[in-house]
Amino acid sequence: MQIDKCLILCVFSVLTIFSYAKEIVIQSPDKKYNMVITDEDGYLHYSLKWNGKEKIMPSLLGIFANRNWNDGLFIDKVNFSIKDTTWVPVYGERSKVRDNYAEYELHIGKLKTKDKLILDVRAYNEGMAFRYRFPGGQYLKIEDEYTEYSMPEGTLAYFTPKAQTEYVCLPIDSLKGETERPLLMKNIDGSYTCIGEAQVVDYVRTKYVLADNKKGTLRAAMYGPVEDIAPYYTPWRYVMCANTSGEILENNDLLLNLNLPTKIKDVSWIKPGKVMREVTLTTKGGKEVIDFAVKHNMQYVLFDAGWYGFEYDKSSDATTVTLDPRRNPDPNALDLQEVIRYGKSKGIGVILYVNQRALQQQLDEILPLYKSWGVAGIKFGFVQVGSQVWTKWMHDAVRKCAEYGLMVDIHDEYRPTGVSRTYPNLMTQEGIRGNEEFPDATHNTILPFTRFIAGAADYTICYYRQDFGRLEKQDDNYGVPRSRTIKTTPAHQLALAVVYYSPFQLLYWYDKPSDSKDEPELKFWDDVYTTWDDTKVLNGEVGEYVTIARQKGDEWFVGSITNNQSRKLSYPLDFLSEGKEYKAEIYEDGDSSLPSRTKVKVYSCKVNNQDKLNFNLKPSGGVAVHFVPL
């Protein structure tokens, strides 16, 4: 291996001496990724092979920043380095993360100007990443990006226009308008490619649209302009390839590696946990949820919208407890300080919802106030996303929360790009079509391979299917009424606590403590964790089914869900420690074909890593298993 590195360094020393190299070959440490960058005819193009197969055909690179960095370009010199380290996250899907890559710094010149552009490229075994960097001290106005992704013929993509809309699998050229990132694509040979962005901190959101007059080609679509002063760099653009969609999910630590190490010196106050929402906005209701949380091994209670007034009114004061009469007409119903004190006496923290209208006006005032109240965290509501102004504001707000020891849950359209590595007080975020939208099981089996590649998501998991007695129009505007009812089985919802990763895991979203009848199946949520030592995707197909296993200490938890169809599902237990026996506590939908909260079958058996479990999953169903060493 040492000889290999020396040879590579010698080759790139030669490249540094001779300017105007026309072709640069970039390889990942395991040699599986092979990217070629050329400056032929004054244009920068790249192509990508993985395992010897073409995944991205020659595609344009470039950016408009003060001038057009698109034509008249040449590769001036190349610097090269290798990094191989391991770091320990504050929390995560794994207790250790390897950060191993070859880094290439391509200095790009432009004819008739002395300005310089640097193209940083990192080659990981998990994927390739690149960004544009401006080394000078000039004022920058970035107005467009020319990055393209020319896909092989027959490629399909899982499109969704917004962070909380449904996914649809279509040929690349059928895309209408923008599609969200990450974007998972299926190649004609059955393998997968995923593109996305990482470390979006002081920039704009970038989605994807069809390139004009280029069949099968996507291009980056910036939300709007970016203004700053160099030195400055864009977010990373990454490409991940794998034989299965599950392998891409297993490699999503790539996004964390593309972000800076934590800037929080003392992280002892950052504590993941399970959360239950309080909606009555009363002292009595708050204490009841706290008692329920204690009984069911939960760690936090969330006071949702309405505790400080009508959240959409900019005059509502988030430094006061002033109940929104739309949610509770009794202005004296909630003594928030008493609830916080009661929670502390029981070991339960309180999280407060604050709409961005109040956050934008009062952030510097409420942070020291909430710290003095003993609040554990803030849920940002109805945030603005996309523009550079709001992107920067959002991450500055997370940083300021860290200064006051407050954890954060960002809701609505915000999607993560790995920033939780730098500010691990950002526990989770929405940016997902979760149970608030009452999605079906097929949608739920798409999410692990699309949205969750980006990181944690607050899906708002439910258990008791409450029909709220209200009818709403469908999103298609056809006027078809529907009831607000969870569309999956109880075991499906139980399994989501393992399938879906979220350090703040919101459980019982539409439920109340009074709904509980001490059902034995709730023990699974009592026992489950929200962060993990290891994570494995045991099986799965996008939109069909998925099984994910997660380890905490000596215990393993496994969640399986199917789409709207019934399914026979099995998986070997070779992830368990060799030579040990385990008690497998199994939570499976009962014999009834109709979903019912009283129809969960709970049983156990003794297993080891030579065994295999087999299940018959109901339509929209699932199964959850807790493996405890004996």
XYZ file of C-alpha atoms in Angstrom:
630
model
C 0.000 0.000 0.000
C 2.889 2.360 0.793
C 4.417 1.692 -2.641
C 1.054 2.480 -4.217
C 0.883 5.875 -2.494
C 4.449 6.758 -3.480
C 3.794 5.926 -7.110
C 0.663 8.068 -7.133
C 2.472 10.979 -5.511
C 5.280 10.746 -8.084
C 2.814 10.768 -10.957
C 1.015 13.832 -9.636
C 4.281 15.633 -8.914
C 4.931 15.336 -12.637
C 1.443 16.651 -13.389
C 2.121 19.663 -11.182
C 5.287 20.489 -13.145
C 3.684 20.292 -16.565
C 0.867 22.828 -16.961
C -2.138 22.404 -19.200
C -2.670 18.710 -18.511
C -5.599 17.724 -20.681
C -6.851 14.694 -18.800
C -6.843 13.931 -15.081
C -7.732 10.436 -13.870
C -9.059 10.275 -10.307
C -9.533 7.037 -8.379
C -11.014 6.087 -5.031
C -8.745 4.248 -2.548
C -10.333 0.898 -3.501
C -10.041 1.761 -7.251
C -13.764 1.144 -7.819
C -14.546 4.773 -8.638
C -12.773 6.152 -11.682
C -13.418 9.776 -12.646
C -11.851 11.421 -15.689
C -11.748 15.238 -15.967
C -10.721 16.881 -19.250
C -10.342 20.464 -20.522
C -10.719 19.634 -24.202
C -11.638 22.634 -26.395
C -11.667 24.923 -23.360
C -14.556 23.180 -21.609
C -14.357 21.155 -18.399
C -16.018 17.769 -18.624
C -16.044 14.771 -16.325
C -17.152 11.175 -16.656
C -17.475 8.489 -14.018
C -17.120 4.736 -13.969
C -17.819 2.473 -11.019
C -16.728 -1.155 -11.011
C -15.704 -0.655 -14.623
C -19.199 0.409 -15.719
C -20.094 3.885 -16.959
C -22.381 5.641 -14.476
C -22.085 9.231 -15.677
C -21.215 9.938 -19.297
C -19.130 13.011 -20.246
C -20.845 15.909 -18.483
C -20.166 19.615 -18.199
C -18.571 21.323 -15.204
C -18.559 25.068 -14.600
C -20.023 28.010 -12.735
C -20.909 31.665 -13.338
C -19.225 33.782 -10.674
C -18.572 37.367 -11.823
C -17.629 35.844 -15.128
C -18.501 32.764 -17.122
C -16.353 29.852 -15.909
C -17.667 27.693 -18.696
C -15.458 28.206 -21.767
C -11.847 29.132 -22.385
C -10.787 26.980 -19.431
C -7.649 24.932 -18.929
C -6.277 22.736 -16.150
C -3.205 24.534 -14.875
C -1.864 22.233 -12.169
C -2.987 19.460 -9.829
C -2.168 18.900 -6.168
C -2.820 15.555 -4.529
C -3.075 14.160 -1.001
C -4.458 11.140 0.865
C -6.321 11.063 4.159
C -7.313 8.064 6.246
C -8.651 8.730 9.740
C -11.448 7.558 12.004
C -13.602 9.863 14.087
C -16.204 9.292 16.787
C -19.521 11.126 16.330
C -21.443 12.535 19.289
C -24.229 10.186 18.140
C -25.217 8.553 14.895
C -26.098 5.412 13.001
C -22.606 4.127 13.825
C -20.296 4.725 16.763
C -17.230 5.208 14.538
C -16.861 6.735 11.072
C -13.921 6.159 8.752
C -12.889 9.188 6.703
C -10.687 7.826 3.919
C -10.238 9.631 0.624
C -7.857 10.767 -2.075
C -8.058 14.538 -2.565
C -7.288 16.314 -5.803
C -6.976 20.084 -6.137
C -7.350 21.116 -9.776
C -6.293 24.700 -10.475
C -8.373 25.979 -13.365
C -7.271 28.919 -15.479
C -9.257 30.985 -17.940
C -7.917 32.552 -21.097
C -7.488 36.361 -21.093
C -7.823 36.645 -17.302
C -5.613 36.108 -14.273
C -8.509 34.893 -12.108
C -8.313 31.382 -10.740
C -10.894 28.725 -9.958
C -10.098 25.580 -7.993
C -12.024 22.369 -8.444
C -11.695 20.271 -5.280
C -12.361 16.564 -5.826
C -12.501 13.881 -3.152
C -12.563 10.210 -4.038
C -13.966 7.974 -1.300
C -14.773 4.289 -1.440
C -18.348 5.423 -0.662
C -18.609 7.992 -3.450
C -17.102 10.910 -5.345
C -17.504 14.563 -4.368
C -16.449 17.870 -5.898
C -16.916 21.582 -5.300
C -15.887 24.926 -6.802
C -13.506 27.106 -4.772
C -12.449 30.718 -5.291
C -9.037 31.394 -3.692
C -8.739 35.160 -4.272
C -10.076 38.105 -2.280
C -12.556 39.377 -4.815
C -16.244 40.122 -4.338
C -18.291 37.249 -5.728
C -21.721 37.064 -7.225
C -22.529 33.494 -8.193
C -25.531 33.454 -10.496
C -25.556 30.038 -12.140
C -23.953 26.609 -12.061
C -23.321 24.508 -15.157
C -22.777 21.151 -13.438
C -24.461 18.377 -15.398
C -25.126 14.676 -14.908
C -25.482 12.830 -18.210
C -26.977 9.438 -17.400
C -26.816 6.222 -19.424
C -29.795 5.368 -21.586
C -32.639 3.694 -19.718
C -31.902 5.306 -16.350
C -34.904 5.744 -14.045
C -35.106 8.293 -11.229
C -37.190 8.677 -8.079
C -38.511 12.195 -8.565
C -40.141 14.378 -5.942
C -40.556 18.133 -6.540
C -40.506 19.246 -2.905
C -39.253 17.963 0.415
C -42.702 16.806 1.555
C -44.218 15.464 -1.656
C -44.632 11.923 -2.933
C -42.055 10.088 -5.021
C -42.605 8.732 -8.498
C -40.215 6.573 -10.518
C -39.868 7.816 -14.089
C -37.364 7.879 -16.959
C -34.962 10.817 -16.655
C -36.430 12.621 -19.659
C -39.925 12.553 -18.122
C -38.913 15.014 -15.414
C -41.157 18.092 -15.264
C -39.705 20.973 -13.286
C -37.308 20.589 -10.370
C -36.634 17.483 -8.307
C -35.334 17.310 -4.737
C -32.001 16.008 -3.557
C -30.771 13.409 -2.845
C -31.875 11.947 -6.178
C -31.758 8.150 -6.394
C -31.508 6.684 -9.899
C -31.756 3.088 -11.081
C -29.544 2.014 -13.941
C -30.633 -0.359 -16.668
C -28.382 -3.093 -15.217
C -30.202 -2.877 -11.857
C -27.472 -0.939 -10.043
C -28.049 2.468 -8.445
C -26.589 5.964 -8.620
C -27.398 8.772 -6.200
C -26.534 12.457 -6.529
C -26.888 15.175 -3.927
C -25.172 18.006 -2.079
C -23.391 18.278 1.265
C -22.283 21.104 3.579
C -24.905 23.620 2.446
C -24.335 26.239 5.148
C -23.966 29.663 3.500
C -25.276 29.040 0.003
C -28.521 28.303 -1.794
C -30.372 25.044 -2.164
C -29.625 23.314 -5.465
C -32.112 20.939 -7.056
C -32.029 19.249 -10.480
C -33.768 19.947 -13.784
C -33.459 18.567 -17.280
C -30.661 20.178 -19.284
C -31.837 21.939 -22.429
C -31.566 19.871 -25.588
C -29.498 17.143 -23.934
C -31.235 13.791 -23.701
C -30.892 11.986 -20.368
C -28.997 14.867 -18.788
C -29.745 16.671 -15.537
C -28.226 19.974 -14.528
C -27.882 21.777 -11.222
C -30.616 24.375 -10.591
C -29.671 27.026 -8.036
C -32.486 28.577 -5.989
C -31.062 32.040 -6.628
C -27.844 34.089 -6.569
C -25.107 33.866 -3.952
C -23.020 36.849 -2.867
C -19.878 36.795 -0.747
C -16.173 37.623 -0.719
C -13.496 35.086 -1.626
C -11.940 32.887 -0.400
C -15.194 31.038 -0.747
C -16.383 27.601 -1.802
C -19.631 26.056 -2.941
C -21.254 23.049 -1.247
C -20.012 19.603 -2.216
C -21.778 17.786 -5.054
C -21.561 14.031 -4.563
C -22.170 10.896 -6.608
C -22.674 7.495 -4.958
C -22.947 4.162 -6.757
C -23.835 0.679 -5.552
C -25.258 -2.642 -6.654
C -28.221 -2.190 -4.304
C -30.051 0.821 -2.933
C -29.382 -0.506 0.566
C -25.623 -0.179 0.038
C -26.050 3.511 -0.745
C -27.972 4.009 2.501
C -25.233 2.164 4.413
C -22.656 4.552 2.907
C -24.440 7.787 3.830
C -21.720 8.722 6.340
C -20.180 10.268 3.224
C -22.295 13.380 3.846
C -20.956 13.714 7.378
C -17.382 13.310 6.153
C -17.955 16.175 3.735
C -18.715 18.493 6.657
C -16.438 20.071 9.235
C -15.772 18.425 12.632
C -17.899 19.593 15.543
C -17.383 23.166 16.693
C -19.026 22.507 20.070
C -16.342 21.934 22.708
C -18.566 20.478 25.450
C -21.150 18.113 23.993
C -22.181 16.460 27.260
C -25.567 18.242 27.231
C -26.497 16.879 23.789
C -28.692 13.892 24.589
C -30.775 12.086 21.964
C -34.051 10.536 23.004
C -37.681 9.680 22.362
C -40.208 12.522 22.331
C -43.985 12.732 22.811
C -46.061 15.742 21.847
C -48.420 17.590 24.209
C -51.349 19.243 22.414
C -53.865 20.288 25.107
C -51.639 23.212 26.201
C -52.561 22.635 29.824
C -50.572 22.020 32.986
C -52.579 18.854 33.564
C -51.966 17.616 30.030
C -48.257 18.367 30.292
C -47.894 16.392 33.500
C -49.876 13.481 32.059
C -47.546 13.285 29.048
C -44.533 13.469 31.379
C -45.924 10.594 33.452
C -46.535 8.619 30.255
C -42.973 9.393 29.123
C -41.543 8.118 32.397
C -43.625 4.945 32.204
C -42.552 4.265 28.619
C -38.878 5.156 28.854
C -39.117 8.372 26.832
C -36.893 11.381 27.425
C -38.683 14.494 26.193
C -42.044 16.239 25.904
C -42.747 18.664 23.065
C -45.118 21.592 23.517
C -46.302 22.199 19.982
C -47.720 25.342 18.390
C -49.999 27.689 20.293
C -48.319 28.050 23.679
C -47.173 31.636 23.016
C -50.022 32.760 20.742
C -51.059 32.355 17.130
C -47.868 31.177 15.484
C -48.480 32.975 12.161
C -48.983 36.368 13.791
C -45.731 38.330 13.987
C -47.047 40.122 17.067
C -47.167 36.854 19.055
C -44.541 37.037 21.787
C -42.426 33.890 22.252
C -41.041 35.246 25.536
C -44.464 34.805 27.136
C -46.879 31.966 27.776
C -49.944 33.367 26.008
C -52.187 30.585 24.754
C -53.621 30.746 21.265
C -57.420 30.753 21.866
C -57.820 28.691 18.689
C -56.097 25.839 20.525
C -57.132 26.500 24.128
C -59.602 29.269 25.069
C -58.556 29.240 28.754
C -55.649 31.726 29.072
C -54.674 30.313 32.483
C -54.662 26.637 31.524
C -50.898 26.283 31.207
C -48.256 26.954 33.838
C -45.256 26.134 31.658
C -42.724 26.722 34.419
C -44.517 24.217 36.629
C -44.506 21.645 33.827
C -40.770 22.173 33.219
C -40.070 21.782 36.947
C -42.220 18.654 37.103
C -40.438 17.221 34.080
C -37.030 17.851 35.626
C -38.077 16.089 38.801
C -38.954 13.048 36.667
C -35.914 13.238 34.376
C -37.952 14.446 31.379
C -36.883 17.446 29.286
C -39.206 19.956 27.613
C -38.892 21.070 23.987
C -40.735 24.190 22.809
C -42.086 24.846 19.326
C -41.355 28.317 17.924
C -42.417 29.464 14.460
C -39.709 31.128 12.377
C -41.618 34.409 12.469
C -40.901 34.651 16.187
C -37.438 33.137 15.851
C -36.414 35.731 13.286
C -37.602 38.599 15.477
C -36.699 37.331 18.945
C -33.956 34.705 18.677
C -31.306 36.604 20.640
C -33.865 37.362 23.343
C -35.474 33.948 23.730
C -32.298 31.830 23.831
C -30.987 33.077 27.215
C -34.587 33.159 28.472
C -35.288 29.528 27.542
C -31.980 28.480 29.067
C -33.055 30.156 32.324
C -36.385 28.327 32.132
C -34.565 24.997 31.849
C -35.788 24.213 28.327
C -33.970 21.343 26.587
C -34.530 22.320 22.968
C -36.433 24.226 20.314
C -38.431 22.960 17.371
C -38.144 25.482 14.500
C -41.483 25.702 12.708
C -42.466 26.679 9.149
C -38.941 27.670 8.217
C -37.972 29.466 5.035
C -35.440 27.531 2.954
C -33.742 27.864 -0.392
C -32.165 31.307 -0.502
C -28.690 32.145 0.748
C -30.128 34.587 3.300
C -32.361 32.011 4.984
C -29.848 29.179 4.673
C -27.244 31.253 6.483
C -29.808 32.478 9.020
C -30.868 28.892 9.757
C -27.399 27.612 10.494
C -26.463 30.723 12.456
C -29.570 30.062 14.559
C -28.469 26.460 15.188
C -25.016 27.745 16.206
C -26.539 30.282 18.590
C -28.741 27.569 20.118
C -25.587 25.552 20.789
C -24.104 28.506 22.696
C -27.050 28.289 25.110
C -27.130 24.502 25.371
C -30.303 24.067 23.331
C -30.957 21.188 20.942
C -32.827 21.788 17.669
C -35.442 20.077 15.505
C -36.079 21.914 12.205
C -39.435 21.336 10.563
C -41.002 21.749 7.151
C -38.974 21.952 3.896
C -35.433 21.930 5.333
C -33.410 18.893 4.245
C -30.109 17.965 5.913
C -26.732 18.009 4.175
C -24.547 16.626 6.977
C -24.277 19.807 9.062
C -25.142 17.841 12.225
C -21.520 16.735 12.296
C -20.422 20.345 12.805
C -23.306 21.296 15.086
C -24.577 18.054 16.637
C -27.184 20.004 18.627
C -29.120 19.873 15.324
C -30.754 16.587 16.278
C -33.205 16.039 13.452
C -35.362 17.738 10.847
C -38.489 17.130 8.857
C -38.067 17.628 5.109
C -40.112 14.469 4.662
C -43.646 13.399 3.839
C -44.361 11.836 7.199
C -47.435 10.844 9.159
C -48.708 14.415 9.193
C -49.556 13.767 5.522
C -50.948 10.252 6.118
C -48.841 8.529 3.424
C -49.355 4.917 2.415
C -46.992 2.032 3.033
C -45.520 2.117 -0.467
C -44.317 5.666 0.151
C -42.806 4.522 3.445
C -40.737 1.864 1.643
C -39.307 4.478 -0.743
C -38.098 6.850 1.985
C -35.192 4.758 3.373
C -33.500 4.764 -0.032
C -34.176 8.397 -0.924
C -34.794 10.923 1.849
C -32.854 9.025 4.533
C -29.677 9.017 2.452
C -29.497 12.708 3.470
C -29.702 11.889 7.179
C -32.102 11.909 10.114
C -35.765 12.730 9.571
C -38.597 13.549 11.950
C -41.342 11.386 10.439
C -43.702 11.750 13.456
C -44.417 8.062 14.020
C -47.878 7.103 15.313
C -49.429 4.085 16.928
C -53.147 4.549 17.574
C -54.937 5.311 14.340
C -57.166 8.219 15.194
C -59.774 9.299 12.712
C -60.183 12.994 13.452
C -63.652 13.107 11.964
C -62.587 15.680 9.405
C -62.650 15.350 5.649
C -60.094 17.035 3.431
C -59.581 17.335 -0.306
C -56.946 15.210 -1.916
C -53.714 16.860 -3.009
C -54.735 16.309 -6.626
C -57.575 18.856 -6.181
C -60.149 16.449 -7.568
C -62.250 17.068 -4.487
C -62.220 13.455 -3.333
C -62.716 13.480 0.444
C -60.568 11.369 2.723
C -60.424 10.805 6.460
C -57.246 11.591 8.370
C -56.299 8.042 9.297
C -52.938 6.269 9.474
C -52.816 3.897 6.501
C -50.461 1.237 7.841
C -50.682 -1.545 10.419
C -49.585 -1.242 14.062
C -46.521 -3.439 13.523
C -45.541 -1.274 10.550
C -45.538 1.794 12.794
C -43.634 -0.063 15.521
C -40.949 -1.067 13.021
C -40.516 2.514 11.766
C -38.722 3.405 15.000
C -35.869 1.206 13.733
C -36.209 1.657 9.976
C -36.212 5.466 10.226
C -33.234 7.123 11.905
C -33.827 10.194 14.077
C -31.865 11.105 17.246
C -35.005 12.934 18.379
C -37.588 10.239 17.577
C -41.140 11.602 17.772
C -43.485 8.776 18.811
C -47.252 8.674 19.431
C -47.630 11.758 17.221
C -51.442 11.761 16.999
C -51.849 9.905 20.293
C -52.681 10.845 23.866
C -51.737 9.087 27.113
C -55.410 8.161 27.566
C -55.270 6.101 24.347
C -52.957 3.592 25.972
C -54.405 0.444 27.471
C -50.981 -0.921 28.444
C -50.780 -2.954 25.258
C -47.863 -5.394 25.532
C -46.529 -4.454 22.081
C -45.626 -0.955 23.327
C -42.687 -2.564 25.101
C -40.836 -2.456 21.774
C -40.896 1.358 21.784
C -40.087 1.337 25.501
C -36.910 -0.612 24.721
C -35.837 0.945 21.400
C -33.035 3.514 21.164
C -32.706 6.502 18.851
C -28.961 6.370 18.094
C -26.806 3.385 17.302
C -23.413 1.669 17.334
C -23.935 0.007 13.950
C -26.500 -0.139 11.171
C -27.046 -2.757 8.461
C -29.569 -2.931 5.611
C -30.473 -6.634 5.531
C -32.661 -6.504 2.437
C -34.898 -4.193 0.492
C -36.180 -2.911 -2.832
C -37.245 0.682 -3.353
C -41.001 1.008 -3.024
C -41.451 -2.670 -2.094
C -39.923 -3.578 1.270
C -36.958 -2.985 3.554
C -35.363 -4.585 6.613
C -32.873 -2.626 8.711
C -30.898 -3.909 11.716
C -29.391 -1.555 14.297
C -27.069 -2.353 17.184
C -26.773 -0.753 20.602
C -24.239 -2.403 22.890
C -25.042 -6.122 22.944
C -28.625 -5.621 21.724
C -29.962 -5.579 18.176
C -33.237 -4.159 16.890
C -34.634 -5.057 13.475
C -37.519 -3.407 11.652
C -39.157 -4.697 8.476
C -41.914 -2.992 6.494
C -43.659 -3.857 3.250
C -45.562 -1.709 0.777
C -49.321 -1.873 0.225
C -49.006 -5.551 -0.690
C -48.586 -8.603 1.513
C -45.164 -10.227 1.406
C -43.162 -13.225 2.557
C -39.958 -11.945 4.094
C -36.950 -13.653 5.636
C -33.463 -12.704 6.732
C -30.480 -14.548 8.231
C -29.251 -13.603 11.686
C -25.556 -13.612 10.784
C -25.222 -10.065 12.135
C -25.570 -11.443 15.686
C -22.404 -12.243 17.610
C -21.035 -15.700 16.916
C -21.325 -18.218 19.732
C -24.024 -16.278 21.619
C -27.678 -17.072 22.113
C -30.331 -14.402 22.032
C -33.938 -14.010 22.996
C -35.825 -12.695 19.968
C -38.839 -10.667 21.109
C -41.106 -10.478 18.042
C -43.900 -7.975 17.390
C -45.950 -9.051 14.405
C -49.321 -8.095 12.957
C -51.981 -10.540 14.081
C -54.134 -12.907 12.082
C -56.772 -10.348 11.187
C -56.388 -8.893 7.700
C -57.842 -5.644 8.985
C -55.488 -3.235 10.744
C -56.333 -3.019 14.417
C -54.376 -1.751 17.377
C -55.480 -4.813 19.329
C -54.152 -7.251 16.730
C -50.420 -7.301 17.386
C -48.976 -10.700 18.171
C -46.125 -10.644 20.698
C -44.012 -13.751 21.184
C -40.388 -14.776 21.656
C -37.960 -17.518 20.710
C -34.312 -18.426 21.262
C -31.960 -17.813 18.298
C -28.298 -17.572 17.315
C -26.404 -16.223 14.316
C -26.899 -19.457 12.364
C -30.683 -19.023 12.338
C -33.064 -17.323 9.950
C -36.398 -15.626 10.675
C -39.352 -15.922 8.293
C -42.468 -13.758 8.284
C -45.700 -13.288 6.364
C -46.272 -9.542 6.315
C -49.797 -8.206 5.963
C -50.578 -5.579 3.309
C -49.106 -2.265 4.561
C -47.659 -4.276 7.421
C -44.415 -4.859 9.205
C -42.621 -6.711 11.940
C -40.298 -5.523 14.715
C -37.784 -7.700 16.574
C -35.619 -7.015 19.630
C -32.650 -9.368 20.119
C -31.459 -9.566 23.737
C -28.361 -11.643 24.586
C -28.981 -14.477 27.036
